[in-house]
Coordinates of C-alpha atoms in Angstrom, one line a residue:
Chain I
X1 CA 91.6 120.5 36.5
X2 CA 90.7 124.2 36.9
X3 CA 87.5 126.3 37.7
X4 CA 86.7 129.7 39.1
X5 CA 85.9 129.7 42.7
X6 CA 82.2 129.7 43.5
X7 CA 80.9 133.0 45.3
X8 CA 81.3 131.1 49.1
X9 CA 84.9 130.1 48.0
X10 CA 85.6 133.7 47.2
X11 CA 84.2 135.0 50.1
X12 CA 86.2 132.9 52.4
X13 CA 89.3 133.5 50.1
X14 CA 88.8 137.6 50.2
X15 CA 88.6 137.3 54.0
X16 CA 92.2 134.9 53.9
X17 CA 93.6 137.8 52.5
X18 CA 92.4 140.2 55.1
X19 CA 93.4 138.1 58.1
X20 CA 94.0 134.3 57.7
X21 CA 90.6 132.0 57.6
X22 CA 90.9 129.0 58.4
X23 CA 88.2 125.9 59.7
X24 CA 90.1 123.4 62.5
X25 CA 88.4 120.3 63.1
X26 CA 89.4 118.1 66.4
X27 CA 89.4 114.8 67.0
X28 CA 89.8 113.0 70.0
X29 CA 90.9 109.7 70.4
X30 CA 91.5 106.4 72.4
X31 CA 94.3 105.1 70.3
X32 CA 96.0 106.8 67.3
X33 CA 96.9 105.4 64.1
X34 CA 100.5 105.2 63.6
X35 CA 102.3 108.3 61.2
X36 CA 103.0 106.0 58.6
X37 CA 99.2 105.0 58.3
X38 CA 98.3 108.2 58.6
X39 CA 100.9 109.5 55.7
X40 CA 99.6 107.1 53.6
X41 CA 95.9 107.6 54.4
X42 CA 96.6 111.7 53.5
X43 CA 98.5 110.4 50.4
X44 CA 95.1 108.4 49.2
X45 CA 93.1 111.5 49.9
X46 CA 94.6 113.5 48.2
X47 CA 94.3 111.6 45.0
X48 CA 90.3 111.8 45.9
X49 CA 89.9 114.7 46.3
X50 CA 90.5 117.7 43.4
X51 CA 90.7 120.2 46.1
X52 CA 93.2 118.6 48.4
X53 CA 95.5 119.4 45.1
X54 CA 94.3 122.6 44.6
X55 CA 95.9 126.2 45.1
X56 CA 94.2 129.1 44.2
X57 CA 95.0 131.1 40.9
X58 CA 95.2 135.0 41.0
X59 CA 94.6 136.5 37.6
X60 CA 93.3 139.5 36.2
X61 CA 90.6 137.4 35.3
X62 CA 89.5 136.6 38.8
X63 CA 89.9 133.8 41.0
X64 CA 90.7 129.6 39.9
X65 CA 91.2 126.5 41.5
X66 CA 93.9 124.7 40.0
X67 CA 94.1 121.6 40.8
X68 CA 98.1 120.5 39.9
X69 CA 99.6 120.9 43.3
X70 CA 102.1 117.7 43.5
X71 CA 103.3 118.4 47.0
X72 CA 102.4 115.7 50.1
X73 CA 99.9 117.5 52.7
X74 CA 101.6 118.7 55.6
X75 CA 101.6 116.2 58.2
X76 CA 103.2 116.9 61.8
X77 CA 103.3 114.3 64.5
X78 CA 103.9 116.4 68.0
X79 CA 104.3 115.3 71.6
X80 CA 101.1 115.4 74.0
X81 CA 102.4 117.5 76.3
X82 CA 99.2 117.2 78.2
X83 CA 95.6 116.7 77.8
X84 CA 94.8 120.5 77.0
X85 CA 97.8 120.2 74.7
X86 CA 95.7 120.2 71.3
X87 CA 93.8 123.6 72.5
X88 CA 97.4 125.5 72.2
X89 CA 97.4 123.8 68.8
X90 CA 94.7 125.1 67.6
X91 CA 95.2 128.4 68.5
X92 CA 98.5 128.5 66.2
X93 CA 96.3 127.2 63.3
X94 CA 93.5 129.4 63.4
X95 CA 95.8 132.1 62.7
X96 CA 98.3 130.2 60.5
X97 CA 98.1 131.4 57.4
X98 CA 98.4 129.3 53.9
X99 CA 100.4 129.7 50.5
X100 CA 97.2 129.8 48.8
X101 CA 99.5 130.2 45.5
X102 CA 101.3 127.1 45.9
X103 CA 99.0 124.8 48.3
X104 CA 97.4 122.4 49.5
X105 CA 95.0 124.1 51.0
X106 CA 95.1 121.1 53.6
X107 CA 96.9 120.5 57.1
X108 CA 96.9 117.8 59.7
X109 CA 99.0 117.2 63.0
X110 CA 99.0 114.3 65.5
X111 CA 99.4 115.1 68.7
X112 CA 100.1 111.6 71.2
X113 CA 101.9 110.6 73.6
X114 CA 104.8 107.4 72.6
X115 CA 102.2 104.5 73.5
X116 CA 99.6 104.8 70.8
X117 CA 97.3 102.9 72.7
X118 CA 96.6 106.3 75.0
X119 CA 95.2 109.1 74.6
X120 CA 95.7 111.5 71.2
X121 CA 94.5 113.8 69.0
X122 CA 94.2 114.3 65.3
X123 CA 93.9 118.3 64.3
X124 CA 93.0 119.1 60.7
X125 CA 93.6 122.4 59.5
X126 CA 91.6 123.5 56.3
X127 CA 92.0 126.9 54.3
X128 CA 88.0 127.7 54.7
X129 CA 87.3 127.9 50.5
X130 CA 88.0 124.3 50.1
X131 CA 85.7 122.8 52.7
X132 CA 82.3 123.4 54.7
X133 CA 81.6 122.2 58.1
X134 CA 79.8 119.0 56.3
X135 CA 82.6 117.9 54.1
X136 CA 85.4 118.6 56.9
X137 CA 83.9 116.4 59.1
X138 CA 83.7 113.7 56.3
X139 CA 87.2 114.2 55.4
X140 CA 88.3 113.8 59.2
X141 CA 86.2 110.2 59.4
X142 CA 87.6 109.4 55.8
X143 CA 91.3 110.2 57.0
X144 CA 90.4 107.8 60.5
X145 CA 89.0 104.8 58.8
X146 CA 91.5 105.2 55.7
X147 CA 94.9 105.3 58.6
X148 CA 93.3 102.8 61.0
X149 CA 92.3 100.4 57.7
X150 CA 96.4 99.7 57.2
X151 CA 99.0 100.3 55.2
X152 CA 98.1 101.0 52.0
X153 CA 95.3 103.0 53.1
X154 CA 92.6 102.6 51.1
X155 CA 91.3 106.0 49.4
X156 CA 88.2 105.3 47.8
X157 CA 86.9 106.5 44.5
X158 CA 88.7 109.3 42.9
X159 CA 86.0 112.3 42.8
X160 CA 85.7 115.0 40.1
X161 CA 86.1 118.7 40.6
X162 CA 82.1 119.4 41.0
X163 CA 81.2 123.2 39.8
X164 CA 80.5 126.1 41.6
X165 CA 78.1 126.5 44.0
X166 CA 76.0 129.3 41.8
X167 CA 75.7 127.2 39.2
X168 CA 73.5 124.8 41.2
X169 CA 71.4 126.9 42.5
X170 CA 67.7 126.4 42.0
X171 CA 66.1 128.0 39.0
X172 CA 65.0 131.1 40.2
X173 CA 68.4 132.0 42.0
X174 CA 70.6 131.3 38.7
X175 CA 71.2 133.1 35.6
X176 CA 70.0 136.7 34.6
X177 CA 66.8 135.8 37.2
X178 CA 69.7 135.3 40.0
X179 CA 71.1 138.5 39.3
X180 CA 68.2 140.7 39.2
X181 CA 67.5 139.3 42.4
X182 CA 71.1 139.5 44.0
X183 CA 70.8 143.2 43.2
X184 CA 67.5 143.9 44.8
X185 CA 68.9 142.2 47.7
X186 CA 71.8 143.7 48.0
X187 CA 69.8 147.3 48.2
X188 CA 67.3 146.3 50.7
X189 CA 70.9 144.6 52.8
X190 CA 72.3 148.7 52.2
X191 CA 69.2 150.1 53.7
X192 CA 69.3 147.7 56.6
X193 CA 73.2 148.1 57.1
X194 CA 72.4 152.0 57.3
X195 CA 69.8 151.6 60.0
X196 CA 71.9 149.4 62.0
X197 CA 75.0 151.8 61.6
X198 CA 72.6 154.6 62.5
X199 CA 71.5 153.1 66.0
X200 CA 74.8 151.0 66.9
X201 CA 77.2 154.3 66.3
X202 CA 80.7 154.2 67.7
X203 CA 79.7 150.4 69.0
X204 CA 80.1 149.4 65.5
X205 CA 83.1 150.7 65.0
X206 CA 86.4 148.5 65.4
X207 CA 90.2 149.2 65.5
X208 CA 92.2 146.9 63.1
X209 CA 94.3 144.6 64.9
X210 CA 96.2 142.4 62.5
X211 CA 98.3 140.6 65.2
X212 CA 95.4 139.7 67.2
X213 CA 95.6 136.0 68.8
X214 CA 92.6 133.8 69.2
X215 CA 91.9 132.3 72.3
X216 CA 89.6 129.2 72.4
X217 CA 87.1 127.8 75.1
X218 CA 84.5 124.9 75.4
X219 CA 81.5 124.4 76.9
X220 CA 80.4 120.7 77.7
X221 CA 76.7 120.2 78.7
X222 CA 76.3 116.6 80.0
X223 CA 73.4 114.4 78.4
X224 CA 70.5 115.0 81.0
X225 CA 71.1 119.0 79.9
X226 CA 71.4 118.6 76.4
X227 CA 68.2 115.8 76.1
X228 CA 66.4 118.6 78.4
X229 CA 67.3 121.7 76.1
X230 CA 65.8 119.8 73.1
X231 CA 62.9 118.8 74.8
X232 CA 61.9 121.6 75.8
X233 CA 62.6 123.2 72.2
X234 CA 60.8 120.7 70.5
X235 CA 57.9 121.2 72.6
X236 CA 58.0 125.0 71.3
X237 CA 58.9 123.7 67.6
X238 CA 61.5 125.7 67.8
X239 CA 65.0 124.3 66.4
X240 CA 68.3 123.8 68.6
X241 CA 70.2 126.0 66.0
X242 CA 67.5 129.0 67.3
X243 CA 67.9 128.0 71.2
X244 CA 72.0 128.3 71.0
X245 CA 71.9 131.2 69.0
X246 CA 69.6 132.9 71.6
X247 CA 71.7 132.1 74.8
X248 CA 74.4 133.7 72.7
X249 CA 72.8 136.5 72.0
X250 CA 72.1 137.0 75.4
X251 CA 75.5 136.3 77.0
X252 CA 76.9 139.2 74.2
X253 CA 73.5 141.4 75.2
X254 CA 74.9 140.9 78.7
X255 CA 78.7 141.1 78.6
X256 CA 79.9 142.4 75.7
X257 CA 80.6 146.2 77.3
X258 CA 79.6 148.1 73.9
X259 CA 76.7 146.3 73.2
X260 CA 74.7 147.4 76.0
X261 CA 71.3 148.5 75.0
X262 CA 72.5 148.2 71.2
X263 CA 70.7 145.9 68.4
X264 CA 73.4 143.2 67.7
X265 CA 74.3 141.9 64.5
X266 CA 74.7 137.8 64.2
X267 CA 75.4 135.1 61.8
X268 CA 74.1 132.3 60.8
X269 CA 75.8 129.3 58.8
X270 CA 73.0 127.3 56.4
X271 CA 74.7 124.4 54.6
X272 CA 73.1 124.2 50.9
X273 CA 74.3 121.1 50.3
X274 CA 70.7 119.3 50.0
X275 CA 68.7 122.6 48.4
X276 CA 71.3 122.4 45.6
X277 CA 70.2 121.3 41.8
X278 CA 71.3 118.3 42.0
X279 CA 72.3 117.8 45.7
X280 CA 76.2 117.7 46.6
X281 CA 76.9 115.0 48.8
X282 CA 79.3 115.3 51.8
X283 CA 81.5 113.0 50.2
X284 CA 82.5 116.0 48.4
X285 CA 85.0 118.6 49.6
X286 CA 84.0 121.7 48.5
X287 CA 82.7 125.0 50.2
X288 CA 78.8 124.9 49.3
X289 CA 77.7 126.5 52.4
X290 CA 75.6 130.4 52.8
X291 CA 76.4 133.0 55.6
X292 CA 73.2 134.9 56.8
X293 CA 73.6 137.7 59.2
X294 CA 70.7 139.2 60.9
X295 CA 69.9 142.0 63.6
X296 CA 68.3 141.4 67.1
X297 CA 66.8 144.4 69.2
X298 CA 69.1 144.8 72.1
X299 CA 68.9 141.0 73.2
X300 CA 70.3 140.9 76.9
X301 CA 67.0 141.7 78.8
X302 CA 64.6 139.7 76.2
X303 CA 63.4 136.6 77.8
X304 CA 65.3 133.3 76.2
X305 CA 62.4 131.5 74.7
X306 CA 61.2 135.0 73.2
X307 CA 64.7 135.6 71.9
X308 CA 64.5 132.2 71.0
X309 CA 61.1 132.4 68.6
X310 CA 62.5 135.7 67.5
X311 CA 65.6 134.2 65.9
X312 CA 64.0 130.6 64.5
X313 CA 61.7 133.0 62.4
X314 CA 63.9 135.3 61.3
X315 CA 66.1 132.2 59.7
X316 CA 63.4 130.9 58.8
X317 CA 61.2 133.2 56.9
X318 CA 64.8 134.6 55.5
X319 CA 65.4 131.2 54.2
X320 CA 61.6 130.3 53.1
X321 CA 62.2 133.4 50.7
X322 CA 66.0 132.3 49.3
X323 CA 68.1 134.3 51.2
X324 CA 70.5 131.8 51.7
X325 CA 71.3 131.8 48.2
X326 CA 71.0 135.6 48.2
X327 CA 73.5 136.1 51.4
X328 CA 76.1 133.6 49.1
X329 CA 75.5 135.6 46.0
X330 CA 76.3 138.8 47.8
X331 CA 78.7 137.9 50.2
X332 CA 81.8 138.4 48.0
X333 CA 81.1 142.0 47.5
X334 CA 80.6 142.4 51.2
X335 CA 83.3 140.9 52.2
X336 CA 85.1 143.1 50.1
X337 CA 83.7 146.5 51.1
X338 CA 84.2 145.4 54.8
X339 CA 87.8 144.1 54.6
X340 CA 89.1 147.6 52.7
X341 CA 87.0 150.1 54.4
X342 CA 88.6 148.9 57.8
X343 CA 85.9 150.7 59.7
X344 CA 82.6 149.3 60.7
X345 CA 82.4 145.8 62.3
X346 CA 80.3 143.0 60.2
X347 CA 78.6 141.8 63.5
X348 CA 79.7 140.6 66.9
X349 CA 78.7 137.0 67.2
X350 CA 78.5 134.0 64.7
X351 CA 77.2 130.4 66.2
X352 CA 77.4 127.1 63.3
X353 CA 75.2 124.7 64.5
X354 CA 77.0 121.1 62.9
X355 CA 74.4 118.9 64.4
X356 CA 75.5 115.2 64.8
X357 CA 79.2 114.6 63.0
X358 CA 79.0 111.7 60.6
X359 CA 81.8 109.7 62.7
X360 CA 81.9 106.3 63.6
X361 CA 82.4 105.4 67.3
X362 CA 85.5 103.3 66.7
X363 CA 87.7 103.3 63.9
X364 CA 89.7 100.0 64.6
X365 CA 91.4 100.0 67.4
X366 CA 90.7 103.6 67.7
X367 CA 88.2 104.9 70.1
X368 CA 86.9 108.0 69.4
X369 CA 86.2 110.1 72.6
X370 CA 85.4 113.6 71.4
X371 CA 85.2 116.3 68.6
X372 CA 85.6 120.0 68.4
X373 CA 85.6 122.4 65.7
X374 CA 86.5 126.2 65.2
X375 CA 87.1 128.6 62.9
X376 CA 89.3 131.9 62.9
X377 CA 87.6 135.1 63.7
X378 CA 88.2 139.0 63.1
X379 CA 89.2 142.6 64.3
X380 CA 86.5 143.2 61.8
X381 CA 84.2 140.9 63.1
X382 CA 82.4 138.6 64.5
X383 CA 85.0 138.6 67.6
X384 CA 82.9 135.8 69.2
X385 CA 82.5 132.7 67.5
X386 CA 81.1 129.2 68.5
X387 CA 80.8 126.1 66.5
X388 CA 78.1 123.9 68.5
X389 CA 78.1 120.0 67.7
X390 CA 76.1 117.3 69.2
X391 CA 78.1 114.1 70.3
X392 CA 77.6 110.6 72.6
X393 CA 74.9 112.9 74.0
X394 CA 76.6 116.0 74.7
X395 CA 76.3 119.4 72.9
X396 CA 79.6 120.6 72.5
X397 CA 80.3 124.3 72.1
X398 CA 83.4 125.4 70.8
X399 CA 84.4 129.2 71.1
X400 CA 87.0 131.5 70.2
X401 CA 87.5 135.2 71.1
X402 CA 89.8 137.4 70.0
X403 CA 92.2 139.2 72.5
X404 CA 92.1 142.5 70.5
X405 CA 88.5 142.9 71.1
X406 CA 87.5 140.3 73.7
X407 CA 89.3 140.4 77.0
X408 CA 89.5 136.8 79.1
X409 CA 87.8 138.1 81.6
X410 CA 84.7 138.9 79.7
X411 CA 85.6 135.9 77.4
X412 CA 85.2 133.3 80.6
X413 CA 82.4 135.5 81.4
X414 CA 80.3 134.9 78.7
X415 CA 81.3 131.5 78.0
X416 CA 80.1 130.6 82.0
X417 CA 76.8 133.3 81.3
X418 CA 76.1 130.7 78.1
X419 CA 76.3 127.9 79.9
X420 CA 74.1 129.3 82.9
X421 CA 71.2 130.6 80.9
X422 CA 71.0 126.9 78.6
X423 CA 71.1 124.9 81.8
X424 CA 68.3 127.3 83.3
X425 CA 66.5 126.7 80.0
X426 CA 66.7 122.9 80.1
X427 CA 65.4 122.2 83.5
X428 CA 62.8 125.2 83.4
X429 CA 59.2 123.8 85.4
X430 CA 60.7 121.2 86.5
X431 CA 62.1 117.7 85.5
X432 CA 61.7 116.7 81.6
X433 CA 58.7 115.6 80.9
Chain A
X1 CA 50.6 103.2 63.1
X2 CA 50.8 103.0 59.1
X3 CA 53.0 105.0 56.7
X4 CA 50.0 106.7 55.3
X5 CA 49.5 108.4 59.0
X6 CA 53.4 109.4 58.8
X7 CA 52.5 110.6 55.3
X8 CA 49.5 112.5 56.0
X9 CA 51.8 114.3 59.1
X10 CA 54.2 115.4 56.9
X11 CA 51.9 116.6 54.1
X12 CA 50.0 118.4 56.8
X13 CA 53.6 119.8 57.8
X14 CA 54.8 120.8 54.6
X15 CA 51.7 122.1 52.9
X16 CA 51.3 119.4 50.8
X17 CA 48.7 117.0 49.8
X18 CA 50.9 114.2 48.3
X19 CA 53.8 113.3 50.1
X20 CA 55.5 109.9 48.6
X21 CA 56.6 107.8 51.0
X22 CA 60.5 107.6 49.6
X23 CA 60.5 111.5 49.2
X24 CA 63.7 113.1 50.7
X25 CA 62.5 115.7 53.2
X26 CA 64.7 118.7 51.8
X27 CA 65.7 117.6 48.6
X28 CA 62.5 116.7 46.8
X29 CA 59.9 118.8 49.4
X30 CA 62.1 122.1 49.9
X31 CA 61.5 121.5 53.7
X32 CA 63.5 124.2 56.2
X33 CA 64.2 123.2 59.7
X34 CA 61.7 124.4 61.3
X35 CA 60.0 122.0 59.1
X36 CA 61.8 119.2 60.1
X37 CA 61.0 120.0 63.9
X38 CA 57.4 120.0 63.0
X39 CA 57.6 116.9 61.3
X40 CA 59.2 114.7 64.6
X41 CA 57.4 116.6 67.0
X42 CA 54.2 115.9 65.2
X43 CA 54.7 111.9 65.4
X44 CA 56.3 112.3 68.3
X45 CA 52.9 114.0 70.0
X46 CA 50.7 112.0 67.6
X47 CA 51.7 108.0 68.4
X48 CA 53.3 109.1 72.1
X49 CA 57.1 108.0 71.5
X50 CA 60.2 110.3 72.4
X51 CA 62.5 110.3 69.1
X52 CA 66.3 111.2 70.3
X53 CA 68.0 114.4 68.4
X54 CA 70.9 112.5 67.1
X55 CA 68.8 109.6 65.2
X56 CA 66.7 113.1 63.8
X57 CA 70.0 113.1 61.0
X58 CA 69.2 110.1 59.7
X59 CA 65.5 110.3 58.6
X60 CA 64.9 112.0 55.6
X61 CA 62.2 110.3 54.0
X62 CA 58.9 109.3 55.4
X63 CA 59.6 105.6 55.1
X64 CA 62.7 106.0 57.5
X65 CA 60.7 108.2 59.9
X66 CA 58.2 105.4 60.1
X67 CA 60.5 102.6 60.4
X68 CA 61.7 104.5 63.3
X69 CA 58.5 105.6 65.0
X70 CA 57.3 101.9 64.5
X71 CA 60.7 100.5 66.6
X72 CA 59.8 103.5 69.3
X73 CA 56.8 102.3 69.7
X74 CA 57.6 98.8 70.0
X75 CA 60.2 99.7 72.6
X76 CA 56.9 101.6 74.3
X77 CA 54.9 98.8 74.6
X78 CA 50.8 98.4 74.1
X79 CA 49.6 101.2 75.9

């Protein structure tokens, strides 16, 4: 099996060559499956799913899956040192590169403690052109239920190799229509690049660091928070994905040192998945998400729920008029242009809002306790990530910073200034109505 | 509460005068987000019932967003 990667599955690829990208997905457990189930649940998979075969194909021609890759998928059992144990873990995979040429573009370690009846955690690593935030999760309940069903594991039905993303696309987004548009939209992105260069100046700017080391943080809010924060955006018909994304604008507004009193560039993550012609199911590993970045006016003295309206309609009306197709289309050539001209920062901050992970509360004897998820970050930008996730209640942020450009001070800093402003947002006027 | 109140709710939402009952949300209607937070705060303001963010994933049709609303309501009581 064999196909060009699609234009998100570049993009992510491009930007593995510049500095490794990779998506880690956590999950913690009451209970862990023993290795053998867990070998033989990964060995099921992997006859599942095309891309957990794959390795990606460099010719002149441009850029393939192949899908022949006969090797097992790494799996490392490791002691639990402690309970913050998988945190140091993750911070070696997010910068861990892979052998694209020779795959799998898949990882997974296990990190318990001898009694498998306490305590562990399962930590999937995936090279980001083979999976979205939807289909990562999927795979991380479909590796769970498979290891705790038994040995064998059960693997489900073997899936095919579904096309490119682009060549789902609704109607007016495909074809010679597609690319008419895709090149209007790329000059009215250069004329908005050149305004924001033009009022950021030096604070755009960024040195390469290519040894940089991620350093990853989480926030926590407790149910009565979380149930109060989407109250009171609901009221407002605003959407949680706006709310987060506006007390993270803020914090960086606040306590990022160069952005003072600068417009600040963010991203956005949409998941195409159901606007797709025909839908993709997230049964179906595969990369079919967009990346929309946007620019705020200097957000750290706006008012929350202002910075809040301002952001849910800018998605929104971006969205309502295809850009989400329009930011996939383009973001291979952008990804390009930034990664060689190693000058100009893509934006500081990038929030994915997963909503509620498709996991079951117990997989057999396993208990599942928690999940985080992160992705690797840039000299180049965005320095400040968060992947925000809703679970047993809580909304779940987790960050990571980059040492190079954000120091641990300012990193704790922010993180505590995020947590501050959604708590003061939740319980505004009083008790939840 | 009938499904031709949930209907008319989400028609009003989306623009649209004829909303079939089993029609996904995003796939068939092209709803956005904001969209979808119109939709359950709508009902949610319309038959008095609090609908929790984490069962919002699971409708995606008006059917299902009835079925829900009706077992809210239940757990309401006669008001």
């Amino acid at each position: 099996m064999r196909r060009p990667l699609g234009v998100f599955e570049l993009a992510a690829t491009l930007t593995d060559e510049y500095a490794p990208f990779n998506a880690v997905g956590v999950l913690q457990m009451d209970g862990c499956p023993p290795r053998e189930a867990l070998g033989a649940a990964l060995a099921a998979l992997q006859q599942r799913h095309p891309l957990l075969r794959a390795r990606i194909d460099k010719r002149r021609r441009g850029y393939h899956f192949t899908c022949d890759v006969t090797s097992p998928l790494p799996l490392q059992c490791l002691p639990r040192a402690d309970a913050q144990a998988w945190r140091r873990q993750v911070e070696v995979e997010l910068v861990t590169a892979f052998d694209t040429a020779r795959g799998p573009l898949l990882r997974v370690a296990c990190l318990a403690g001898e009694d498998v009846t306490q305590p562990a955690e399962l930590v999937l690593t995936l090279h980001h052109g083979i999976a979205d935030a939807t289909s990562a999760v999927n795979l991380l309940h479909e590796l769970t239920a498979a290891a705790t069903a038994g040995v064998p594991a059960p693997g489900g039905t073997p899936l095919p190799l579904l096309p490119p993303a682009e060549q789902l696309f609704p109607a007016p987004f495909n074809g010679a229509q597609g690319r008419l548009r895709k090149m209007a939209f790329m000059l009215h992105m250069g004329g908005a690049e050149f305004r924001y260069r033009w009022r950021t100046g030096r604070a755009s700017r960024f040195t390469p660091a290519p040894r940089a080391q991620p350093h990853v943080l989480t926030i926590d809010l407790p149910p009565a928070t979380t149930t109060a924060l989407v109250r009171r955006t609901r009221e407002r018909r605003l959407t949680i994905n706006s709310a987060l994304n506006a007390a993270l604008l803020q914090s960086a507004g606040r306590h990022l040192p160069r952005q003072a009193d600068k417009p600040l560039c963010y991203f956005v993550f949409p998941n195409l998945r159901p606007y797709l012609d025909p839908p993709v199911g997230r049964e179906h590993l595969g990369s079919y998400a967009s990346m929309m970045r946007f620019m705020v006016e200097p957000p750290g003295k706006s008012s929350f729920w202002a910075l809040t309206d301002r952001v849910a309609h800018q998605v929104d009306a971006a969205s309502r008029r295809g850009e989400k197709f329009l930011f996939a289309m383009a973001s291979p050539s952008v990804i390009r242009m930034m990664s060689r001209m190693h000058r100009f920062r893509m934006g500081s901050v990038a929030l994915g809002y997963m909503g509620v992970p498709a996991l079951e509360r117990q997989y057999g004897s396993v208990g599942v306790t928690g999940f985080h998820a992160f992705v690797s970050n840039f000299d180049m930008g965005p320095e400040y990530t968060a992947q925000v996730t809703l679970l047993h209640g809580r909304l779940t942020w987790d960050i990571v910073t980059i040492d190079s450009e954000v120091d641990a001070v300012t990193a704790t800093r922010m993180t505590e200034s995020i947590r501050t402003i959604l708590e003061a947002a939740a319980h505004e006027g009083g008790p939840t109505p | 509460m009938t499904i031709s109140d949930i209907q008319t709710l989400v028609g009003r939402q989306l623009g649209q005068t004829d909303v079939p009952p089993d029609a996904h949300f995003v796939e068939d209607l092209n709803a956005e987000s904001m969209d979808l937070v119109g939709i359950v705060a709508a009902v949610e303001d319309t038959f008095a019932i609090v609908i929790d963010e984490e069962e919002v994933p699971g409708i995606h049709t008006s059917r299902e967003l009835f079925a829900l609303a009706q077992a809210r309501a239940r757990e309401a009581g006669p008001r």
